[in-house]
Coordinates of C-alpha atoms and ligand atoms in Angstrom, one line a residue:
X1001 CA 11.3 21.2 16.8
X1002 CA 9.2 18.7 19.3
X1003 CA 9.8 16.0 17.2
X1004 CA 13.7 16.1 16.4
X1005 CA 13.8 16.2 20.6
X1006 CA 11.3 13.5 21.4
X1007 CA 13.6 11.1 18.7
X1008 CA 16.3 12.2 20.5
X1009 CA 15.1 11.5 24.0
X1010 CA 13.6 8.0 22.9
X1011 CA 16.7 6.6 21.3
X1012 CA 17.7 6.3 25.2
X1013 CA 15.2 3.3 25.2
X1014 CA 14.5 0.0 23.2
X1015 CA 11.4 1.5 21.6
X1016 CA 10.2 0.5 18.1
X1017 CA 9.9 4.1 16.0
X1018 CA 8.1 2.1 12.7
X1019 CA 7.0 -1.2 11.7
X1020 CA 6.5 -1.8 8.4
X1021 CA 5.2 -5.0 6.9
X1022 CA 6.7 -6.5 9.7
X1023 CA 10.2 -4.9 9.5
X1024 CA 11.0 -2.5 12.0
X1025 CA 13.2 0.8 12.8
X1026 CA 14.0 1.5 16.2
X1027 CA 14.4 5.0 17.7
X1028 CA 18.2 4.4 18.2
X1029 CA 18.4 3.7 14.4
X1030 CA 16.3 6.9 13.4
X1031 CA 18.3 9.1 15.8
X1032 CA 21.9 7.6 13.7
X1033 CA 20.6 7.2 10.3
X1034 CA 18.6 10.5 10.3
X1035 CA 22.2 12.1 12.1
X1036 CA 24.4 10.5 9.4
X1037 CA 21.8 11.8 6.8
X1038 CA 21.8 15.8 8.2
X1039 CA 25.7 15.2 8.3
X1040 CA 25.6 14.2 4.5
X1041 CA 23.2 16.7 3.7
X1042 CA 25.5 19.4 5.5
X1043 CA 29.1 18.3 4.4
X1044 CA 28.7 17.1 0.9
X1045 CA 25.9 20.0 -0.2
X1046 CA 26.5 22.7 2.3
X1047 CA 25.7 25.4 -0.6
X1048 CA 22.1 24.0 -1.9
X1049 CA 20.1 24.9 0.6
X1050 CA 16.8 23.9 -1.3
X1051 CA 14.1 21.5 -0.2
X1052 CA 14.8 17.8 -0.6
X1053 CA 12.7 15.5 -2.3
X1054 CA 11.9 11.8 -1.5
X1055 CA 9.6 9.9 -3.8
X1056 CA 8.2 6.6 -2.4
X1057 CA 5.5 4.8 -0.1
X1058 CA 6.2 3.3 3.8
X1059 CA 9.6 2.1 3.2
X1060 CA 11.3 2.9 7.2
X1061 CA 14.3 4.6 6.1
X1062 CA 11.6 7.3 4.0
X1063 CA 11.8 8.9 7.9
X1064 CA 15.3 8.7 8.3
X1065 CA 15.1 10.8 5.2
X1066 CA 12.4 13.2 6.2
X1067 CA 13.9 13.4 9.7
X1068 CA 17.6 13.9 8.4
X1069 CA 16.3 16.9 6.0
X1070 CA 15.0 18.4 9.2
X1071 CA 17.9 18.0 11.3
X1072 CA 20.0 19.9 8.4
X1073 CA 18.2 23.0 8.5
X1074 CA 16.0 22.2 5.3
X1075 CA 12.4 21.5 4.4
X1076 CA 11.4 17.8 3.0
X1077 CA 8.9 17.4 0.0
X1078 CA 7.1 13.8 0.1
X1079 CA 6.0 12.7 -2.5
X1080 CA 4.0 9.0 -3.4
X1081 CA 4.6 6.5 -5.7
X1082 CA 0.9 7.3 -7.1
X1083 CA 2.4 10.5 -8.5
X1084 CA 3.6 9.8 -11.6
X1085 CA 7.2 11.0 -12.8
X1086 CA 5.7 13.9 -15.0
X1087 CA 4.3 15.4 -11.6
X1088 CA 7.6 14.7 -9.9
X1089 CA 9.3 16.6 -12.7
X1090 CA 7.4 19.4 -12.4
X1091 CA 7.5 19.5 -8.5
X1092 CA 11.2 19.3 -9.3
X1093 CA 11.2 22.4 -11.3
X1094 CA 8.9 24.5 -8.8
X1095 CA 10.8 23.9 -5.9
X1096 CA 14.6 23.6 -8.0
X1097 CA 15.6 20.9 -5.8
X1098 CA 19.0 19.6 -6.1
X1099 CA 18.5 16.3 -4.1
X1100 CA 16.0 13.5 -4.7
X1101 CA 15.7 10.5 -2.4
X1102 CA 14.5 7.6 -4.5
X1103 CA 12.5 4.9 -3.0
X1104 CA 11.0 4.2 -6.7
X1105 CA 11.5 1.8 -9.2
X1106 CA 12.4 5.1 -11.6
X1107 CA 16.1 4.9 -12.4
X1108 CA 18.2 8.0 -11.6
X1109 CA 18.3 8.8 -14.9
X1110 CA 14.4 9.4 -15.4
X1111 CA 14.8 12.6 -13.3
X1112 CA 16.9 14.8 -15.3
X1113 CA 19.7 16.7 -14.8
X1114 CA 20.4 19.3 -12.2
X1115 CA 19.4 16.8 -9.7
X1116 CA 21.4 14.2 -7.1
X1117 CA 19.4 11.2 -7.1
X1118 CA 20.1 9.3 -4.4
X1119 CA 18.5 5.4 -4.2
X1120 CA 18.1 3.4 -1.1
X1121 CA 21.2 1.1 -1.8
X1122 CA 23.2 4.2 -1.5
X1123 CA 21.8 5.1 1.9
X1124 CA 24.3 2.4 3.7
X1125 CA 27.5 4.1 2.7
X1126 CA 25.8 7.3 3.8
X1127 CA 25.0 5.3 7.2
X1128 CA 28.5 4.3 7.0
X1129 CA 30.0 7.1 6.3
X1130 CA 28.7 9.7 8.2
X1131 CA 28.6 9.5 11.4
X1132 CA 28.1 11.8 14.6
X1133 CA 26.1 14.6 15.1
X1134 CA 25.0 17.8 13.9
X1135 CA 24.2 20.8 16.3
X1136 CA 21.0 21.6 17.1
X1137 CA 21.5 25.0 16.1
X1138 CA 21.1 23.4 12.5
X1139 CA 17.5 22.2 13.0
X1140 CA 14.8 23.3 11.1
X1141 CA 13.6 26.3 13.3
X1142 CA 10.5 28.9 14.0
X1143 CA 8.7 30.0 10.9
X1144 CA 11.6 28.2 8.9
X1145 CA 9.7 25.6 6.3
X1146 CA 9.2 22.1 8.0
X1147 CA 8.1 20.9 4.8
X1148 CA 6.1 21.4 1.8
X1149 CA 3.5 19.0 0.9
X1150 CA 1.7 19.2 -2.9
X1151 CA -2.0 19.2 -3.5
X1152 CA -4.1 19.5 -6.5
X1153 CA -4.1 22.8 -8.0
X1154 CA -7.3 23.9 -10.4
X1155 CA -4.6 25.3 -12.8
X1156 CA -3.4 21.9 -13.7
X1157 CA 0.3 22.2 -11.5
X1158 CA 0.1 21.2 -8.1
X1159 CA 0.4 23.9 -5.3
X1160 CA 3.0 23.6 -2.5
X1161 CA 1.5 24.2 1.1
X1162 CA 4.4 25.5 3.3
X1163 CA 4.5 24.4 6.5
X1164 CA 6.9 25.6 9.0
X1165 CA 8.6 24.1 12.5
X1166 CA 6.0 26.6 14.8
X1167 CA 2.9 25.4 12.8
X1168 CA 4.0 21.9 13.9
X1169 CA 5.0 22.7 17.4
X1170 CA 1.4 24.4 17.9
X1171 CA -0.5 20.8 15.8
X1172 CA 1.4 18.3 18.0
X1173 CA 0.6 19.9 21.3
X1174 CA -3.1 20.4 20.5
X1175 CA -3.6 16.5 18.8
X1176 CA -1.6 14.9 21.6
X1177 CA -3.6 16.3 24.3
X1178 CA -6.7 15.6 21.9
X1179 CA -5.4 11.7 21.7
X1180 CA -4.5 11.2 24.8
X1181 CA -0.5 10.5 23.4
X1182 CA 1.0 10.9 26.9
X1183 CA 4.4 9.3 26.1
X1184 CA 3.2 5.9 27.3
X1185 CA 4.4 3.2 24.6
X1186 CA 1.5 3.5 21.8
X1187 CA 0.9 1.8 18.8
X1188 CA -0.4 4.7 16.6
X1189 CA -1.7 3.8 12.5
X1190 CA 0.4 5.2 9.7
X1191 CA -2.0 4.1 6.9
X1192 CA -1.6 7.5 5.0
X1193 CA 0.4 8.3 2.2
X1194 CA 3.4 10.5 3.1
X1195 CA 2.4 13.4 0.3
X1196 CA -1.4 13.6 2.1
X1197 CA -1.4 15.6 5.4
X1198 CA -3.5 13.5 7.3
X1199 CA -0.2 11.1 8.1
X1200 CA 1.3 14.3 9.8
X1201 CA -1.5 13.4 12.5
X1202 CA 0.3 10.1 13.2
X1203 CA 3.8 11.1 12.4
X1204 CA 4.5 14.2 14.6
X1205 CA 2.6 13.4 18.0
X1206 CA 3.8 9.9 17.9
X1207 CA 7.5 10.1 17.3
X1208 CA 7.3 12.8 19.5
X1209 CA 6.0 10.9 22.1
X1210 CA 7.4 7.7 21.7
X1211 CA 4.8 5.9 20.3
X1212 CA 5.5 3.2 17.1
X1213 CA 4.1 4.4 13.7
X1214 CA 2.4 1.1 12.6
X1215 CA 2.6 1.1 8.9
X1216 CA 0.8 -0.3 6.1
X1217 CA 2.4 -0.8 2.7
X1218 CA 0.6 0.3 -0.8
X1219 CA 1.0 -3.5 -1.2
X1220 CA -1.0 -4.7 1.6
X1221 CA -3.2 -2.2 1.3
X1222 CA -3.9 -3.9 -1.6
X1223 CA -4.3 -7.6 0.1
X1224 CA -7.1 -7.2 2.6
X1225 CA -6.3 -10.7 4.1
X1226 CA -2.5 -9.6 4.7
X1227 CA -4.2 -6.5 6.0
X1228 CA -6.6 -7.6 8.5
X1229 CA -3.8 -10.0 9.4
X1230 CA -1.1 -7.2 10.6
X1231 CA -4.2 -5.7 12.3
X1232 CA -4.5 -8.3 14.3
X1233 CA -1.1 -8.2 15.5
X1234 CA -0.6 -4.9 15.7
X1235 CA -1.4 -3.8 19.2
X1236 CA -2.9 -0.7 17.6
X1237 CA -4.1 2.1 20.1
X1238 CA -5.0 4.9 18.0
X1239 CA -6.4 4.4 14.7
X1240 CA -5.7 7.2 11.9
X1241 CA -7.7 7.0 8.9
X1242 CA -10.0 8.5 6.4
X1243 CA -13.8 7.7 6.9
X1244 CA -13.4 6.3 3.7
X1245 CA -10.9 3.6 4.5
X1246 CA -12.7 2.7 7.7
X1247 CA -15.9 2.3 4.9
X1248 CA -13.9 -0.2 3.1
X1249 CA -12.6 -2.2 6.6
X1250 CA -16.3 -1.9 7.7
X1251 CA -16.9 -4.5 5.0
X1252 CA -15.0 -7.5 6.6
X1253 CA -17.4 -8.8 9.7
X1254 CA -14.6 -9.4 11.8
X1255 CA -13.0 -6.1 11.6
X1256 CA -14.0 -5.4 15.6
X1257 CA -13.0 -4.9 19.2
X1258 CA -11.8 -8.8 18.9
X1259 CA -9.4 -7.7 16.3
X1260 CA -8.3 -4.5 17.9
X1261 CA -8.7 -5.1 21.3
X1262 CA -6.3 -2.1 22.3
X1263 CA -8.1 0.4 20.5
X1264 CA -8.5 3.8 22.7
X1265 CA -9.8 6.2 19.5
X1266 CA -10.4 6.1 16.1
X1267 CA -9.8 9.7 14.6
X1268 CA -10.7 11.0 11.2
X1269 CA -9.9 14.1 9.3
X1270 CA -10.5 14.7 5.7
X1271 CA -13.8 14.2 4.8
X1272 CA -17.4 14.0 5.9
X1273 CA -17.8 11.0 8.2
X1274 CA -20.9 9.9 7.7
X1275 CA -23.2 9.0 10.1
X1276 CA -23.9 5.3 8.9
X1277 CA -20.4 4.7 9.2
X1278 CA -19.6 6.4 12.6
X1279 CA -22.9 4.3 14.2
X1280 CA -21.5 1.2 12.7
X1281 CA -17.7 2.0 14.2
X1282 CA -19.5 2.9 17.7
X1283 CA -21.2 -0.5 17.6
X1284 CA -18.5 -2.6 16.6
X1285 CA -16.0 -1.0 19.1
X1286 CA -18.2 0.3 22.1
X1287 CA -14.5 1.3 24.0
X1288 CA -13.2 3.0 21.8
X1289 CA -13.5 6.8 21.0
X1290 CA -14.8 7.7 17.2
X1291 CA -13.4 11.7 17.1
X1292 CA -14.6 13.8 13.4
X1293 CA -11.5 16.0 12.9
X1294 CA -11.3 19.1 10.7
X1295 CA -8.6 20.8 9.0
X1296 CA -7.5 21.9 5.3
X1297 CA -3.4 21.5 4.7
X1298 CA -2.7 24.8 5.1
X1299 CA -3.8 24.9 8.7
X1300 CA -1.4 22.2 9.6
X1301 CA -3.7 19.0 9.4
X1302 CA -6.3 19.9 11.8
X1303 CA -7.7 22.8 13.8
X1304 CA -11.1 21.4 15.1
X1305 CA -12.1 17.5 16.4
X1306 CA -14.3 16.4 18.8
X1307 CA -15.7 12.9 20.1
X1308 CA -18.6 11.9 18.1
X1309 CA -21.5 10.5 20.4
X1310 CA -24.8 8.4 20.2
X1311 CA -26.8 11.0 20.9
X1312 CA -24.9 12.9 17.9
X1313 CA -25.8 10.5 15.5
X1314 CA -30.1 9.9 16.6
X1315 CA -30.1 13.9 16.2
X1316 CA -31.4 15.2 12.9
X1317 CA -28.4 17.0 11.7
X1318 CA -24.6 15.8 10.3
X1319 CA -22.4 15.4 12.4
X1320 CA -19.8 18.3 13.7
X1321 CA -16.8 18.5 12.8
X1322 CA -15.4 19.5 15.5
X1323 CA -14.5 22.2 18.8
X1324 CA -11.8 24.4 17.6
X1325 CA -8.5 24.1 19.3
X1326 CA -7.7 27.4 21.7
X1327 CA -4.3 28.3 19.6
X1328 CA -6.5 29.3 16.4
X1329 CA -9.9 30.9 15.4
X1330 CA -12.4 29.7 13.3
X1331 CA -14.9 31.8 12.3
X1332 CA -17.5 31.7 9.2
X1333 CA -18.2 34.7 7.3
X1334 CA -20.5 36.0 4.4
X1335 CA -19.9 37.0 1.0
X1336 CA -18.9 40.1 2.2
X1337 CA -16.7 38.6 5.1
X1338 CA -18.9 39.8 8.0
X1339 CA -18.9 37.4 10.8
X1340 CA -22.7 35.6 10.6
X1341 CA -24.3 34.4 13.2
X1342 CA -24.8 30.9 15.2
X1343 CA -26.8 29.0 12.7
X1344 CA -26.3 31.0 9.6
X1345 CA -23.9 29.8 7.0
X1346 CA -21.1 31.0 5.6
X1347 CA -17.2 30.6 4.7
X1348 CA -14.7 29.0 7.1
X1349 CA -11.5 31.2 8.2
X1350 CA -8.7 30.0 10.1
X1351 CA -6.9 32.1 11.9
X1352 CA -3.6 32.2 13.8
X1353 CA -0.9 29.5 15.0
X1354 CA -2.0 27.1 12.2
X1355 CA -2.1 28.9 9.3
X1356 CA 0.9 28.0 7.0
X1357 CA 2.8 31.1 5.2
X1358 CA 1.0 30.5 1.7
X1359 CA 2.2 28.6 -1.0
X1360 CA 5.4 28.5 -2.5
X1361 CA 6.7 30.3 -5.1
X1362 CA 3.2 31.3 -5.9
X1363 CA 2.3 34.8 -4.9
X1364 CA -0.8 34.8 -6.8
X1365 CA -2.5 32.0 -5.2
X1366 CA -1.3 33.1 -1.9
X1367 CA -2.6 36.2 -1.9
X1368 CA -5.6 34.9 -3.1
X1369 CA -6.2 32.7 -0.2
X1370 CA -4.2 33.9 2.6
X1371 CA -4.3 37.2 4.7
X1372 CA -4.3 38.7 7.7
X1373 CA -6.5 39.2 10.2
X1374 CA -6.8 39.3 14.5
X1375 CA -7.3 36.7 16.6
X1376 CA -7.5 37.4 20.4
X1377 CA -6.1 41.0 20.2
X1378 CA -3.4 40.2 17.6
X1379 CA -2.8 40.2 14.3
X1380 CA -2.2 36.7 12.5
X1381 CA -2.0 34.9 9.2
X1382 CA -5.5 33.9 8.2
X1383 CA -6.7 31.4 5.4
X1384 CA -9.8 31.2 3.5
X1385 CA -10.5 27.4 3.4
X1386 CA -13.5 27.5 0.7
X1387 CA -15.3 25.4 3.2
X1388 CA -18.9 26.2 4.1
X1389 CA -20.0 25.7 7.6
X1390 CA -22.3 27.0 10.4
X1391 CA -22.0 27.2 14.5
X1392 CA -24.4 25.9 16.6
X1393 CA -23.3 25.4 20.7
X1394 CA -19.7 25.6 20.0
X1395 CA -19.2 23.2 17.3
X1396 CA -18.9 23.2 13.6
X1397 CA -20.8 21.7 11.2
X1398 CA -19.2 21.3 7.4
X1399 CA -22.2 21.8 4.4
X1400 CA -19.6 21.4 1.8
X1401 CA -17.7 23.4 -1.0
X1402 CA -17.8 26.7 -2.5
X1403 CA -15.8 25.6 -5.6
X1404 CA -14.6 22.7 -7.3
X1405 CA -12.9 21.3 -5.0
X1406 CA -13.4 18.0 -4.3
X1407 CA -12.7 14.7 -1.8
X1408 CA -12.8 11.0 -3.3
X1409 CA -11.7 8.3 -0.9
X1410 CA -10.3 10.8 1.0
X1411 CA -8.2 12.5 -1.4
X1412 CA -8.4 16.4 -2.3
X1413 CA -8.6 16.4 -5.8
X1414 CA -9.7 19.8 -8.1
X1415 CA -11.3 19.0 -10.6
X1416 CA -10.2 21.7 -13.0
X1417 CA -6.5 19.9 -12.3
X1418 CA -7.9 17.0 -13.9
X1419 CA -9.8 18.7 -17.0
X1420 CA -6.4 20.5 -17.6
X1421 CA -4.3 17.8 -17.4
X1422 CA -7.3 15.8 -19.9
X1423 CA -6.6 18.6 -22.4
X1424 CA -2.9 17.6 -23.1
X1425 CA -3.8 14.4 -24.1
X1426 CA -3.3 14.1 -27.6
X1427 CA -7.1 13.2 -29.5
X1428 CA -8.4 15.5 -26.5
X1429 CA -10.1 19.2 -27.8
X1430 CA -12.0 19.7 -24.9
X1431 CA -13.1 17.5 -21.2
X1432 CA -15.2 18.1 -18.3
X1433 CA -15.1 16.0 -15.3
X1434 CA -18.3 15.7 -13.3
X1435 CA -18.8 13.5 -9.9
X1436 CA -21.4 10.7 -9.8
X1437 CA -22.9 11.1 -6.3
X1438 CA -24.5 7.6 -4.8
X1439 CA -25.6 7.5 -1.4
X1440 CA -24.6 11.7 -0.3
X1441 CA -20.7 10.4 -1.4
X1442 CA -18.9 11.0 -4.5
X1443 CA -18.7 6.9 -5.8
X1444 CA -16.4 8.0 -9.0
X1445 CA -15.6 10.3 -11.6
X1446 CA -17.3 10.6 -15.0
X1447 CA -15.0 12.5 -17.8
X1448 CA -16.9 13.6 -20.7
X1449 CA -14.1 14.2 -23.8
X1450 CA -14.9 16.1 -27.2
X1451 CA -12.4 14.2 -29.7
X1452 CA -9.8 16.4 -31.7
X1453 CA -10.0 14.1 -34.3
X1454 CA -13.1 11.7 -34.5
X1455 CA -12.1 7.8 -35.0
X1456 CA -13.3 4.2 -35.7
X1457 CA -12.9 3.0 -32.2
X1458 CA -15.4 2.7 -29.6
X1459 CA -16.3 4.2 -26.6
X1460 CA -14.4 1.8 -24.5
X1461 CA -11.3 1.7 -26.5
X1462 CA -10.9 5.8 -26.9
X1463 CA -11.5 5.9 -23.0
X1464 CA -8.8 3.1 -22.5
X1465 CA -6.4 4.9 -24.2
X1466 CA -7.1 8.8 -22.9
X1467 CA -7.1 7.1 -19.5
X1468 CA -3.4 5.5 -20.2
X1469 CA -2.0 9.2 -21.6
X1470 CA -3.8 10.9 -18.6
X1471 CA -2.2 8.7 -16.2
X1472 CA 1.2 10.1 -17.5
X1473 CA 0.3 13.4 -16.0
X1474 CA -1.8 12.8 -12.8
X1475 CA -2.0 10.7 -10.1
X1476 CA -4.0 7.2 -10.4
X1477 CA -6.2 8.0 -7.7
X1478 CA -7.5 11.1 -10.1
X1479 CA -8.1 9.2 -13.4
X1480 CA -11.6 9.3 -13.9
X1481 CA -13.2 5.5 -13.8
X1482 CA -15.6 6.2 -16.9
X1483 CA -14.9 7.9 -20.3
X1484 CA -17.8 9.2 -22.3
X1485 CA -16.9 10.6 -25.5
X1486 CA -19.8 13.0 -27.1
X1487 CA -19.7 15.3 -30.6
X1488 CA -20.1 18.9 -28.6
X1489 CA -20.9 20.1 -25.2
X1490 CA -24.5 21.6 -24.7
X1491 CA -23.8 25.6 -23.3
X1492 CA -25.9 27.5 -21.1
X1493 CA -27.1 31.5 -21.6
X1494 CA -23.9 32.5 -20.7
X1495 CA -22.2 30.2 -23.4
X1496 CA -20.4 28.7 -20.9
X1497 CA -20.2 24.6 -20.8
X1498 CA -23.7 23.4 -19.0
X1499 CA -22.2 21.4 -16.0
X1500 CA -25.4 21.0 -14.7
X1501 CA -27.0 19.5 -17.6
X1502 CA -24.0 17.5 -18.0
X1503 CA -25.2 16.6 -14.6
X1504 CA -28.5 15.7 -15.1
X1505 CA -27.4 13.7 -17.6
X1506 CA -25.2 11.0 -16.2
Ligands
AMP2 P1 -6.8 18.2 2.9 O1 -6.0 19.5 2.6 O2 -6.4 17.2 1.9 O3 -6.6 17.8 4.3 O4 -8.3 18.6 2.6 C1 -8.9 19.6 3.3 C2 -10.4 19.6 3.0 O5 -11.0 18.4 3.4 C3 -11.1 20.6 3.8 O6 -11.0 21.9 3.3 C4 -12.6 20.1 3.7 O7 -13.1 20.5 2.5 C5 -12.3 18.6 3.8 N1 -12.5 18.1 5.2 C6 -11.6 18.0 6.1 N2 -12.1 17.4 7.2 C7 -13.4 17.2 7.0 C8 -14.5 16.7 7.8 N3 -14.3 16.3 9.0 N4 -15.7 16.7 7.2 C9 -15.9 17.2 6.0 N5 -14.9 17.6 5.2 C10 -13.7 17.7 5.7

């Protein structure tokens, strides 16, 4: 893997690997701890070959962690603290892991049995105690899983996007060329949580290249003052965001080339950029690059970008998402999956390098969504994104979804996961979840809940307390903001809940 030999060829230098609210992990340290860790993971658990877990947010060692799992030959899971423990338990059960790093406040208890929970305290007698180095023949290799990262699933469970070392090989050397990381010391932005793909895009080029991972703590994410202040300290070079976290740093005047004077390009994958915004970025930092990027998890990140220009944003149209990078094909079919034409729209296929193997443990959905197909005279794995798009000169232009699939602040959320997951609240009997649209964005999500049993309390107060249930089961960022409770859904001809009306009426 690129990565396990760029740390290794780094830790020959003083470079800094992370900063993290001002504390920092050198490459020397992340080549020892993430050695001692492989070695632990080897000699004490040689037989449980299963994908390790680690639950928490930026904390430096979370690497060592990911890095050390690597090293020994198996695939990490990251998960965020904004997945709550019912979602780690059920991750837990998918994948049967038998090790859990814990960078939570959850005691080791709260994780149930069958499981070695191992806390950050502990981490310093593995540090201590295990020391040298593994072979590389132990790596993580080929088309052996890299990692698996969990996104929303419309059944309710979350589904487990494997990714292997070659799909990673084939992302870095595409986005490093793309960025310009050259191995010249970088200061790349880790704003992203670990268990969302877009901080692969900062992760793998830059500590394969040498580069510091400049991250950002849910905490000060939280303080924008502490924030902007670690911006302006942080020599940053490349920024890696969401278009909607560059919305919300838009919002402080000073946030400019003044604070980030180093700033070569701003890249975004996840979700439309939209044209306000990128005109705004371009103005505010006329030397820097603004690139769109493109790319669902199970291509590896990203699989188109490109540099988005004024002349891009006077034109009529969105803006594209991207050229597609030479190691995989995009192309946008019909219903019936014949190729259209430049112009015409149609579904997004990736094909080739990218594509992960499917999802794991999960036939159905796999075969659902993955295939194969040829690209360039031979036959690869292929992936149906759900994406609609069309061509026009070369690039790609994103018109949105064919399901219910959805992105709010810049996370992939179904929303059948969330009506599910509403239904096993206790007073709930039935829910539909319906995004309020202001300004072409999704602002927030309205749930509309048919009591089991009716009650005294209002509005507010039943909405407080489904929200509190609900946040037992999904992740904070996919509570809906507003509760309205009604007697009985209206139905269409087909009998089927009237979305659109539901709709019409918000
Ligand atoms: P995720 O798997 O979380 O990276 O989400 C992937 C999905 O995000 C894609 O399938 C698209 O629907 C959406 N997406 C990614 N990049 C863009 C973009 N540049 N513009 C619009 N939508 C995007």
């Amino acid at each position: 893997m690129q990565i396990l030999e760029g740390i290794k060829k780094y830790a020959n230098t003083d470079r800094i690997a992370l900063k993290c609210d001002g504390q920092t992990l050198s490459y020397k340290e992340l080549e020892k701890y993430s050695e001692s860790i492989a070695l632990f993971l080897k000699q004490e658990h040689e037989d449980l070959n299963t994908p390790i877990m680690i639950y928490g947010n930026k904390d430096n060692l979370i690497m060592a962690c990911m890095i050390g799992a690597l090293k020994s030959g198996r695939a990490y899971v990251p998960l965020d603290i904004s997945f709550p423990l019912d979602r780690v338990i059920t991750v837990k059960e998918e994948v049967e892991s038998k090790i859990l790093f814990n960078f939570s406040s959850n005691s080791k208890e709260e994780f149930g049995d069958n499981i070695k929970v191992i806390n950050a305290e502990e981490l310093e007698r593995i540090f201590s105690k295990f020391t040298g180095k593994l072979s590389k023949d132990e790596w993580v290799k080929e088309d052996e899983n890299a990692y698996i990262l969990f996104t929303s699933g419309s059944t309710g469970k979350p589904k487990g996007v494997q990714i292997s070392s070659n799909n990673l090989d084939n992302f870095i050397d595409w986005i490093s060329e793309e960025l310009n990381i050259d191995g010249s010391e970088k200061v790349i932005m880790n704003q992203a949580a670990y268990s969302f793909d877009l901080s692969v895009t900062t992760i793998y080029p830059g500590l394969t290249h040498g580069c510091t991972l400049f991250s950002l703590s849910k905490k000060t994410l939280s303080d924008y003052k502490e924030m902007f202040s670690q911006f302006e300290t942080s020599n940053m070079g490349i920024w890696v965001s969401t278009p909607s976290f560059a919305g919300v740093c838009v919002t402080e005047d000073k946030f400019n080339k003044e604070m980030l004077p180093c700033l070569e390009s701003m890249i975004f994958i996840g979700e439309v950029l939209p044209k306000k915004l990128a005109a705004e970025l371009i103005e505010r930092f006329p030397n820097t690059r603004v690139i769109n990027g493109y790319g669902p998890t199970e291509a590896t990140v990203g699989v188109a970008a490109n540099d988005i220009t004024k002349e891009m944003i006077e034109d009529e149209s969105a803006l594209p998402v991207g050229i597609p990078m030479k190691t995989s094909g995009i192309k946008i079919v019909d219903e019936n999956g014949k190729e259209v034409r430049d112009g015409e729209k149609g579904e997004i296929i990736i094909i080739g390098k990218s594509v992960s193997k499917g999802y794991f443990n999960n036939k159905e959905k796999t075969n659902e969504s993955f295939y194969y197909d040829v690209f360039e005279g031979r036959e690869w794995r292929a992936y149906r994104t759900g994406d609609m798009a069309y061509y026009e000169n070369g690039k790609l232009y994103y018109c949105g979804r064919r399901d219910f699939q959805i992105k709010l602040n810049g996370f992939r959320i179904e929303i059948e996961d969330i009506e599910n997951n509403l239904r096993k609240v206790k007073n709930v009997k039935n829910a539909v979840v319906i995004p309020v649209y202001k300004d072409n964005k999704i602002a927030y999500l309205q749930g509309i809940i048919q009591l089991k049993e009716e009650n005294e309390l209002s509005n507010i107060k039943n909405g407080m307390i489904i929200k509190k249930e609900l946040g037992e089961y999904i992740p904070s960022y996919m509570i809906p903001r507003n509760i309205k409770i009604i007697d009985s859904f209206p139905t269409n001809i087909n009998g089927k809940i009237d979305r659109k009306r539901l709709m019409e009426d918000m």
